[in-house]
Amino acid sequence: MDARSKILETATKLFATHGYDSTSLSLVAKDASVSKALIFWHFENKENLYEAVLARTIEPYRIEPERIAGQSVPDQVEHLIDLYYEFVTENVHSVRFFLSLFLRDDKRPDDFFSRVLDLYKHYRELLAGALRAGQEAGIFSPEIEPEAHSALILSSLNGILVQALTGETDVASPERLVKGLKASLVDRLRVQ
Amino acid sequence: MDARSKILETATKLFATHGYDSTSLSLVAKDASVSKALIFWHFENKENLYEAVLARTIEPYRIEPERIAGQSVPDQVEHLIDLYYEFVTENVHSVRFFLSLFLRDDKRPDDFFSRVLDLYKHYRELLAGALRAGQEAGIFSPEIEPEAHSALILSSLNGILVQALTGETDVASPERLVKGLKASLVDRLRVQ
DNA sequence: GTCTATATACAGATAGAC
DNA sequence: GTCTATCTGTATATAGAC
């Protein structure tokens, strides 16, 4: 790997675990086995390096249309839940990173935030659409409001994932909680 | 207020918003209108100050038995949910602080963490107990497992609260989500 | 207890050789 | 492109006067 990529990779790991301020360029240089001066040659200053790291980190944050198409209406809801869950578990480190950015008064470039929020909103709308389609097909109870209920499902899912992210043991496993979520928040809404 | 308390109060605010590393003692001194040397005289070093701040912050984290006693069994579940919600909204700043500590590889003194976790566990057990009592009284469906379901309720609640903590607008309000949570995760479990 | 002045270390950043 | 050496600011921490 070339030096530039090595720096970027090392910095990504360090920024994500220690945050912006607590990550010194001396440490990045040492871990990447390059001189501090080389970091400045490639990225000009610490902030530019940070932005390059953010750009690299957010890269996989997108919805692939082919993955959500083609299901029968009732299965779509559970499938969307699975997709969300899979995405977060596949990107634990960066999700944890972004969540901690949301919580801190840290360096938080607004364009990255709005991109994460847009993605979240998109997901919620897909979920609401599937719920509404299910209602219209007479599968789900007409009592629920699709928008409100999709927000609740995502919130619950986030809660489960935060629990997994913070490494709380001794509670039920994430998989089991998601199963319970589907049972209570999806299956129980079916018209008998 | 005496200088020591002033320092403690100022440091609490600053550590919570900027974190350990990003909070300089020069800033604490300036904001508290004292000299830097006085901080060292009172707290010896930065880490000791931080621990004093943590001890002060965690102080309100306890369950008051009188607040959960005396309800009729079915109402207990919703009451516990309300208590949890109220506690978090009354302590937003420190909850956000602790959550960000859980997410970062920061300074994380294990005894404080285990105290937060114990409290959480206690809450979950109270909730499971209420659910079980409701089942035995024939009010809640025998289908659910109290332990698993109380974990799900708390996870969902956490998800709603994290959303509020991260300041995500444009989604449903926390109050509305909690109402939906109660409807789907509590009321729908009642035997008709 | 509270201050000013200072020691020491390390941060981000630059100069210039190769 | 990559390095060593160095500048400058600011951090934690100490010494010592009052």
Coordinates of C-alpha atoms (C1' of nucleotides) in Angstrom, one line a residue:
Chain A
M1 CA 0.0 0.0 0.0
D2 CA 1.2 3.5 -0.8
A3 CA 2.0 5.9 2.1
R4 CA -1.0 8.1 1.5
S5 CA -3.4 5.2 1.8
K6 CA -1.6 3.9 4.8
I7 CA -1.9 7.3 6.6
L8 CA -5.6 7.5 5.7
E9 CA -6.3 4.0 7.0
T10 CA -4.4 4.5 10.2
A11 CA -6.0 7.9 10.8
T12 CA -9.5 6.5 10.2
K13 CA -8.9 3.9 12.9
L14 CA -7.5 6.4 15.4
F15 CA -10.0 9.2 14.8
A16 CA -12.9 6.7 15.2
T17 CA -11.7 5.3 18.5
H18 CA -10.1 8.3 20.2
G19 CA -11.9 11.3 18.4
Y20 CA -10.4 14.3 16.7
D21 CA -8.6 16.1 19.5
S22 CA -7.3 13.0 21.2
T23 CA -5.6 11.8 18.1
S24 CA -2.2 13.3 17.6
L25 CA -0.5 13.4 14.2
S26 CA 2.6 12.1 15.9
L27 CA 0.7 8.9 16.8
V28 CA -0.8 8.6 13.3
A29 CA 2.7 9.0 11.9
K30 CA 4.2 6.4 14.2
D31 CA 1.3 3.9 13.6
A32 CA 1.5 4.4 9.9
S33 CA 5.3 4.2 10.0
V34 CA 5.9 7.5 8.2
S35 CA 7.2 10.9 9.3
K36 CA 4.9 13.6 10.6
A37 CA 6.0 15.8 7.8
L38 CA 4.7 13.4 5.2
I39 CA 1.2 13.7 6.6
F40 CA 1.4 17.4 6.0
W41 CA 2.8 17.0 2.6
H42 CA -0.2 14.8 1.6
F43 CA -3.0 16.4 3.5
E44 CA -1.8 20.0 4.2
N45 CA -3.1 20.0 7.8
K46 CA -4.9 18.0 10.5
E47 CA -8.4 19.2 9.5
N48 CA -8.0 18.2 5.9
L49 CA -6.8 14.8 7.0
Y50 CA -9.9 14.5 9.1
E51 CA -12.2 15.5 6.3
A52 CA -10.5 13.0 4.0
V53 CA -11.2 10.4 6.7
L54 CA -14.8 11.3 7.0
A55 CA -15.3 11.2 3.2
R56 CA -13.7 7.7 3.2
T57 CA -15.8 6.6 6.1
I58 CA -19.2 7.7 4.8
E59 CA -18.5 6.1 1.4
P60 CA -20.6 2.9 2.0
Y61 CA -23.5 4.8 3.4
R62 CA -26.1 4.4 0.6
I63 CA -29.1 2.4 -0.2
E64 CA -28.8 -0.1 -3.0
P65 CA -32.1 -0.2 -4.8
E66 CA -31.6 -3.8 -6.1
R67 CA -31.5 -5.1 -2.5
I68 CA -34.9 -3.8 -1.6
A69 CA -36.8 -4.6 -4.8
G70 CA -38.8 -7.7 -5.7
Q71 CA -40.3 -8.9 -2.4
S72 CA -43.9 -9.7 -1.7
V73 CA -45.5 -6.8 0.2
P74 CA -45.8 -8.3 3.6
D75 CA -42.2 -9.6 3.7
Q76 CA -40.8 -6.2 2.7
V77 CA -41.2 -4.8 6.2
E78 CA -39.2 -7.5 7.9
H79 CA -36.7 -7.4 5.0
L80 CA -36.1 -3.7 5.5
I81 CA -35.5 -4.3 9.2
D82 CA -33.0 -7.0 8.4
L83 CA -31.2 -4.8 5.9
Y84 CA -30.9 -2.0 8.4
Y85 CA -29.6 -4.4 11.0
E86 CA -27.1 -5.9 8.6
F87 CA -25.8 -2.5 7.5
V88 CA -25.1 -1.4 11.1
T89 CA -23.4 -4.6 12.1
E90 CA -21.3 -4.5 9.0
N91 CA -20.3 -1.0 9.7
V92 CA -20.1 -1.0 13.5
H93 CA -17.0 1.1 13.8
S94 CA -18.1 3.9 11.6
V95 CA -21.6 3.9 13.0
R96 CA -20.2 4.2 16.5
F97 CA -18.0 7.0 15.3
F98 CA -20.8 8.9 13.7
L99 CA -23.1 8.4 16.8
S100 CA -20.4 9.7 19.1
L101 CA -20.0 12.7 16.7
F102 CA -23.7 13.4 17.1
L103 CA -23.4 13.3 20.8
R104 CA -20.3 15.6 21.2
D105 CA -19.7 19.2 20.6
D106 CA -16.8 18.0 18.5
K107 CA -15.8 18.7 15.0
R108 CA -19.0 18.0 13.1
P109 CA -19.1 18.9 9.5
D110 CA -22.7 19.5 8.7
D111 CA -22.7 18.0 5.2
F112 CA -21.7 14.6 6.5
F113 CA -24.4 14.8 9.1
S114 CA -27.1 15.7 6.7
R115 CA -26.1 12.8 4.5
V116 CA -26.5 10.4 7.4
L117 CA -29.8 11.9 8.3
D118 CA -31.1 11.8 4.7
L119 CA -30.2 8.1 4.5
Y120 CA -32.1 7.5 7.8
K121 CA -35.1 9.4 6.5
H122 CA -35.1 7.5 3.3
Y123 CA -35.1 4.2 5.2
R124 CA -38.0 5.4 7.3
E125 CA -40.0 6.3 4.2
L126 CA -39.4 3.0 2.6
L127 CA -40.6 1.3 5.8
A128 CA -43.7 3.5 5.9
G129 CA -44.4 2.8 2.3
A130 CA -44.3 -1.0 2.9
L131 CA -46.6 -0.7 6.0
R132 CA -49.1 1.4 4.0
A133 CA -49.0 -1.1 1.1
G134 CA -49.6 -3.9 3.6
Q135 CA -52.6 -2.0 5.0
E136 CA -54.0 -1.5 1.5
A137 CA -53.6 -5.1 0.8
G138 CA -55.6 -5.9 4.0
I139 CA -52.7 -7.6 5.7
F140 CA -51.9 -5.0 8.4
S141 CA -54.4 -3.5 10.8
P142 CA -55.8 -0.2 9.6
E143 CA -55.3 1.1 13.2
I144 CA -51.7 2.0 12.9
E145 CA -50.3 5.1 11.2
P146 CA -47.6 4.1 8.8
E147 CA -45.3 7.1 9.4
A148 CA -45.5 7.1 13.1
H149 CA -45.1 3.3 13.3
S150 CA -42.1 3.2 11.0
A151 CA -40.5 5.9 13.2
L152 CA -41.1 3.6 16.2
I153 CA -39.7 0.6 14.5
L154 CA -36.5 2.4 13.6
S155 CA -36.2 3.9 17.0
S156 CA -36.5 0.5 18.6
L157 CA -34.0 -0.9 16.2
N158 CA -31.6 1.9 17.0
G159 CA -32.0 1.2 20.7
I160 CA -31.1 -2.4 20.2
L161 CA -28.1 -1.4 18.1
V162 CA -26.9 1.2 20.6
Q163 CA -27.0 -1.5 23.2
A164 CA -24.8 -3.7 21.0
L165 CA -22.5 -0.8 20.2
T166 CA -21.9 0.1 23.9
G167 CA -21.1 -3.6 24.5
E168 CA -23.7 -4.2 27.2
T169 CA -23.5 -7.8 28.0
D170 CA -25.9 -9.6 30.3
V171 CA -28.9 -8.3 28.4
A172 CA -30.6 -10.3 25.6
S173 CA -28.6 -10.7 22.4
P174 CA -29.3 -8.2 19.6
E175 CA -30.6 -11.0 17.4
R176 CA -33.1 -12.1 20.0
L177 CA -34.2 -8.5 20.6
V178 CA -34.7 -8.0 16.8
K179 CA -36.8 -11.2 16.7
G180 CA -38.9 -9.8 19.6
L181 CA -39.2 -6.5 17.8
K182 CA -40.5 -8.2 14.6
A183 CA -43.0 -10.3 16.7
S184 CA -44.4 -7.3 18.6
L185 CA -44.0 -4.5 16.1
V186 CA -44.8 -6.3 12.9
D187 CA -46.5 -9.7 13.3
R188 CA -48.9 -8.5 15.9
L189 CA -50.2 -5.9 13.5
R190 CA -51.4 -8.5 11.0
V191 CA -55.1 -8.8 10.6
Q192 CA -56.1 -12.2 12.0
Chain B
M1 CA -19.9 29.7 46.2
D2 CA -16.4 28.7 47.3
A3 CA -13.7 28.3 44.7
R4 CA -13.5 24.5 44.9
S5 CA -17.2 24.1 44.1
K6 CA -16.9 26.7 41.3
I7 CA -14.1 24.7 39.7
L8 CA -16.1 21.5 40.0
E9 CA -19.2 23.0 38.5
T10 CA -17.3 24.6 35.6
A11 CA -15.3 21.4 34.9
T12 CA -18.5 19.3 35.0
K13 CA -20.0 21.4 32.2
L14 CA -16.9 21.5 30.1
F15 CA -15.9 17.8 30.4
A16 CA -19.5 16.8 29.5
T17 CA -19.6 18.9 26.4
H18 CA -16.0 18.6 25.1
G19 CA -14.7 15.4 26.7
Y20 CA -11.6 14.8 28.8
D21 CA -8.8 15.6 26.3
S22 CA -10.4 18.6 24.7
T23 CA -11.0 20.3 28.0
S24 CA -7.9 22.2 29.0
L25 CA -7.4 23.3 32.6
S26 CA -6.6 26.8 31.4
L27 CA -10.1 27.0 30.1
V28 CA -11.6 25.6 33.3
A29 CA -9.5 28.2 35.2
K30 CA -10.7 31.0 33.0
D31 CA -14.4 30.0 33.0
A32 CA -14.3 29.5 36.8
S33 CA -12.4 32.8 37.3
V34 CA -9.6 31.2 39.2
S35 CA -5.9 30.6 38.5
K36 CA -4.7 27.3 37.0
A37 CA -2.5 26.7 40.1
L38 CA -5.6 26.7 42.3
I39 CA -7.1 23.8 40.4
F40 CA -3.9 21.8 41.2
W41 CA -4.0 22.8 44.8
H42 CA -7.5 21.5 45.2
F43 CA -7.4 18.5 43.0
E44 CA -3.7 17.6 42.6
N45 CA -4.0 16.8 38.9
K46 CA -6.4 16.7 35.9
E47 CA -7.3 13.1 36.4
N48 CA -8.3 13.6 40.0
L49 CA -10.5 16.5 39.0
Y50 CA -12.1 14.3 36.3
E51 CA -12.9 11.6 38.9
A52 CA -14.4 14.2 41.2
V53 CA -16.6 15.4 38.3
L54 CA -17.7 11.9 37.6
A55 CA -18.6 11.2 41.2
R56 CA -20.6 14.4 41.3
T57 CA -22.3 13.6 37.9
I58 CA -23.4 10.1 38.9
E59 CA -24.8 11.2 42.2
P60 CA -28.5 11.4 41.1
Y61 CA -28.3 8.0 39.4
R62 CA -30.4 5.9 41.8
I63 CA -33.9 4.4 42.0
E64 CA -36.1 5.9 44.7
P65 CA -38.3 3.0 46.0
E66 CA -41.1 5.3 47.1
R67 CA -41.7 6.4 43.5
I68 CA -42.4 2.9 42.2
A69 CA -44.5 1.5 45.1
G70 CA -48.3 1.5 45.4
Q71 CA -49.6 1.2 41.9
S72 CA -52.1 -1.3 40.7
V73 CA -50.3 -4.1 38.8
P74 CA -51.3 -3.3 35.2
D75 CA -50.4 0.4 35.6
Q76 CA -46.9 -0.4 37.0
V77 CA -45.5 -1.2 33.5
E78 CA -46.5 2.1 32.0
H79 CA -45.5 3.9 35.2
L80 CA -42.0 2.4 35.0
I81 CA -41.7 3.5 31.4
D82 CA -42.7 7.0 32.4
L83 CA -40.1 7.1 35.2
Y84 CA -37.3 6.0 33.0
Y85 CA -38.3 8.6 30.4
E86 CA -38.5 11.3 33.0
F87 CA -35.2 10.5 34.5
V88 CA -33.4 10.7 31.2
T89 CA -35.0 13.9 30.2
E90 CA -34.2 15.4 33.6
N91 CA -30.6 14.4 33.2
V92 CA -30.0 14.8 29.5
H93 CA -26.6 16.3 29.8
S94 CA -25.1 13.6 32.0
V95 CA -26.8 10.8 30.1
R96 CA -25.4 12.1 26.9
F97 CA -22.0 12.4 28.6
F98 CA -22.1 8.8 29.8
L99 CA -23.4 7.4 26.5
S100 CA -20.5 9.1 24.7
L101 CA -18.1 7.6 27.3
F102 CA -19.5 4.2 26.5
L103 CA -18.9 4.7 22.8
R104 CA -15.3 6.1 23.0
D105 CA -12.1 4.5 24.0
D106 CA -11.7 7.4 26.3
K107 CA -11.0 7.6 30.0
R108 CA -13.6 5.2 31.3
P109 CA -13.4 4.3 35.0
D110 CA -15.0 0.9 35.3
D111 CA -16.7 1.5 38.6
F112 CA -18.8 4.3 37.3
F113 CA -19.8 2.2 34.3
S114 CA -20.8 -0.7 36.3
R115 CA -22.9 1.5 38.5
V116 CA -24.8 2.8 35.5
L117 CA -25.2 -0.8 34.2
D118 CA -26.5 -2.0 37.6
L119 CA -29.1 0.7 37.6
Y120 CA -30.2 -0.3 34.1
K121 CA -30.3 -3.9 35.1
H122 CA -32.4 -3.1 38.2
Y123 CA -34.9 -1.2 36.0
R124 CA -35.2 -4.1 33.6
E125 CA -35.9 -6.5 36.5
L126 CA -38.6 -4.2 37.9
L127 CA -40.2 -4.1 34.5
A128 CA -40.0 -7.9 34.1
G129 CA -41.5 -8.3 37.5
A130 CA -44.5 -6.1 36.6
L131 CA -45.0 -7.9 33.4
R132 CA -44.9 -11.3 35.1
A133 CA -47.4 -10.0 37.8
G134 CA -49.7 -8.9 35.0
Q135 CA -49.5 -12.3 33.4
E136 CA -50.3 -14.0 36.7
A137 CA -53.3 -11.7 37.2
G138 CA -54.5 -12.7 33.7
I139 CA -54.1 -9.2 32.3
F140 CA -51.2 -9.8 29.9
S141 CA -50.9 -12.5 27.3
P142 CA -49.1 -15.6 28.5
E143 CA -47.3 -15.7 25.2
I144 CA -44.6 -13.1 26.0
E145 CA -41.5 -13.8 28.1
P146 CA -41.2 -11.2 30.7
E147 CA -37.4 -11.0 30.7
A148 CA -37.1 -10.8 26.9
H149 CA -40.0 -8.4 26.6
S150 CA -38.7 -6.0 29.3
A151 CA -35.4 -5.9 27.5
L152 CA -37.2 -5.0 24.3
I153 CA -39.2 -2.3 25.9
L154 CA -36.0 -0.7 27.4
S155 CA -34.1 -1.0 24.1
S156 CA -37.0 0.7 22.3
L157 CA -37.1 3.4 25.0
N158 CA -33.3 3.9 24.6
G159 CA -33.7 4.2 20.9
I160 CA -36.2 7.0 21.3
L161 CA -34.1 8.7 23.8
V162 CA -30.9 8.5 21.7
Q163 CA -32.9 10.1 18.9
A164 CA -33.9 12.9 21.2
L165 CA -30.3 13.2 22.5
T166 CA -28.8 13.5 19.0
G167 CA -31.3 16.2 18.3
E168 CA -32.8 14.6 15.2
T169 CA -35.6 16.8 14.2
D170 CA -38.1 15.9 11.4
V171 CA -38.9 12.6 13.0
A172 CA -41.8 12.1 15.4
S173 CA -41.5 13.7 18.8
P174 CA -40.2 11.6 21.6
E175 CA -43.5 11.9 23.5
R176 CA -45.4 10.6 20.5
L177 CA -43.0 7.7 20.0
V178 CA -43.3 6.8 23.7
K179 CA -47.1 6.8 23.3
G180 CA -46.7 4.5 20.3
L181 CA -44.3 2.3 22.2
K182 CA -46.9 1.9 25.0
A183 CA -49.6 1.1 22.6
S184 CA -47.7 -1.5 20.7
L185 CA -45.4 -3.0 23.4
V186 CA -47.8 -2.8 26.4
D187 CA -51.5 -2.3 25.5
R188 CA -51.5 -4.8 22.6
L189 CA -50.4 -7.5 25.0
R190 CA -53.5 -7.3 27.1
V191 CA -55.8 -10.2 27.0
Q192 CA -59.0 -9.0 25.2
Chain C
dG1 C1' -6.0 29.4 49.8
dT2 C1' -4.8 32.0 46.1
dC3 C1' -1.7 34.1 43.1
dT4 C1' 2.4 35.0 39.3
dA5 C1' 6.2 33.1 37.2
dT6 C1' 8.3 29.2 35.3
dA7 C1' 9.7 24.3 34.0
dT8 C1' 8.9 20.7 30.8
dA9 C1' 6.6 18.1 27.3
dC10 C1' 4.3 17.6 23.3
dA11 C1' 1.0 19.4 19.9
dG12 C1' 0.5 21.2 14.9
dA13 C1' 3.1 23.1 11.4
dT14 C1' 7.4 24.6 8.4
dA15 C1' 12.3 24.6 6.1
dG16 C1' 15.2 22.4 3.5
dA17 C1' 18.2 18.2 2.3
dC18 C1' 17.9 14.1 -0.5
Chain D
dG1 C1' 7.7 11.8 -2.0
dT2 C1' 10.0 11.2 2.1
dC3 C1' 13.0 12.5 5.5
dT4 C1' 15.4 15.2 9.9
dA5 C1' 15.6 19.3 12.3
dT6 C1' 13.4 23.0 14.1
dC7 C1' 9.8 26.7 15.2
dT8 C1' 5.9 28.2 17.9
dG9 C1' 2.1 27.6 20.7
dT10 C1' -0.2 25.6 24.4
dA11 C1' -0.8 21.7 27.6
dT12 C1' 0.0 19.8 32.5
dA13 C1' 2.3 20.6 36.4
dT14 C1' 5.6 23.0 40.0
dA15 C1' 8.0 26.8 42.9
dG16 C1' 7.5 30.1 45.8
dA17 C1' 5.5 34.8 47.2
dC18 C1' 1.6 36.6 49.8

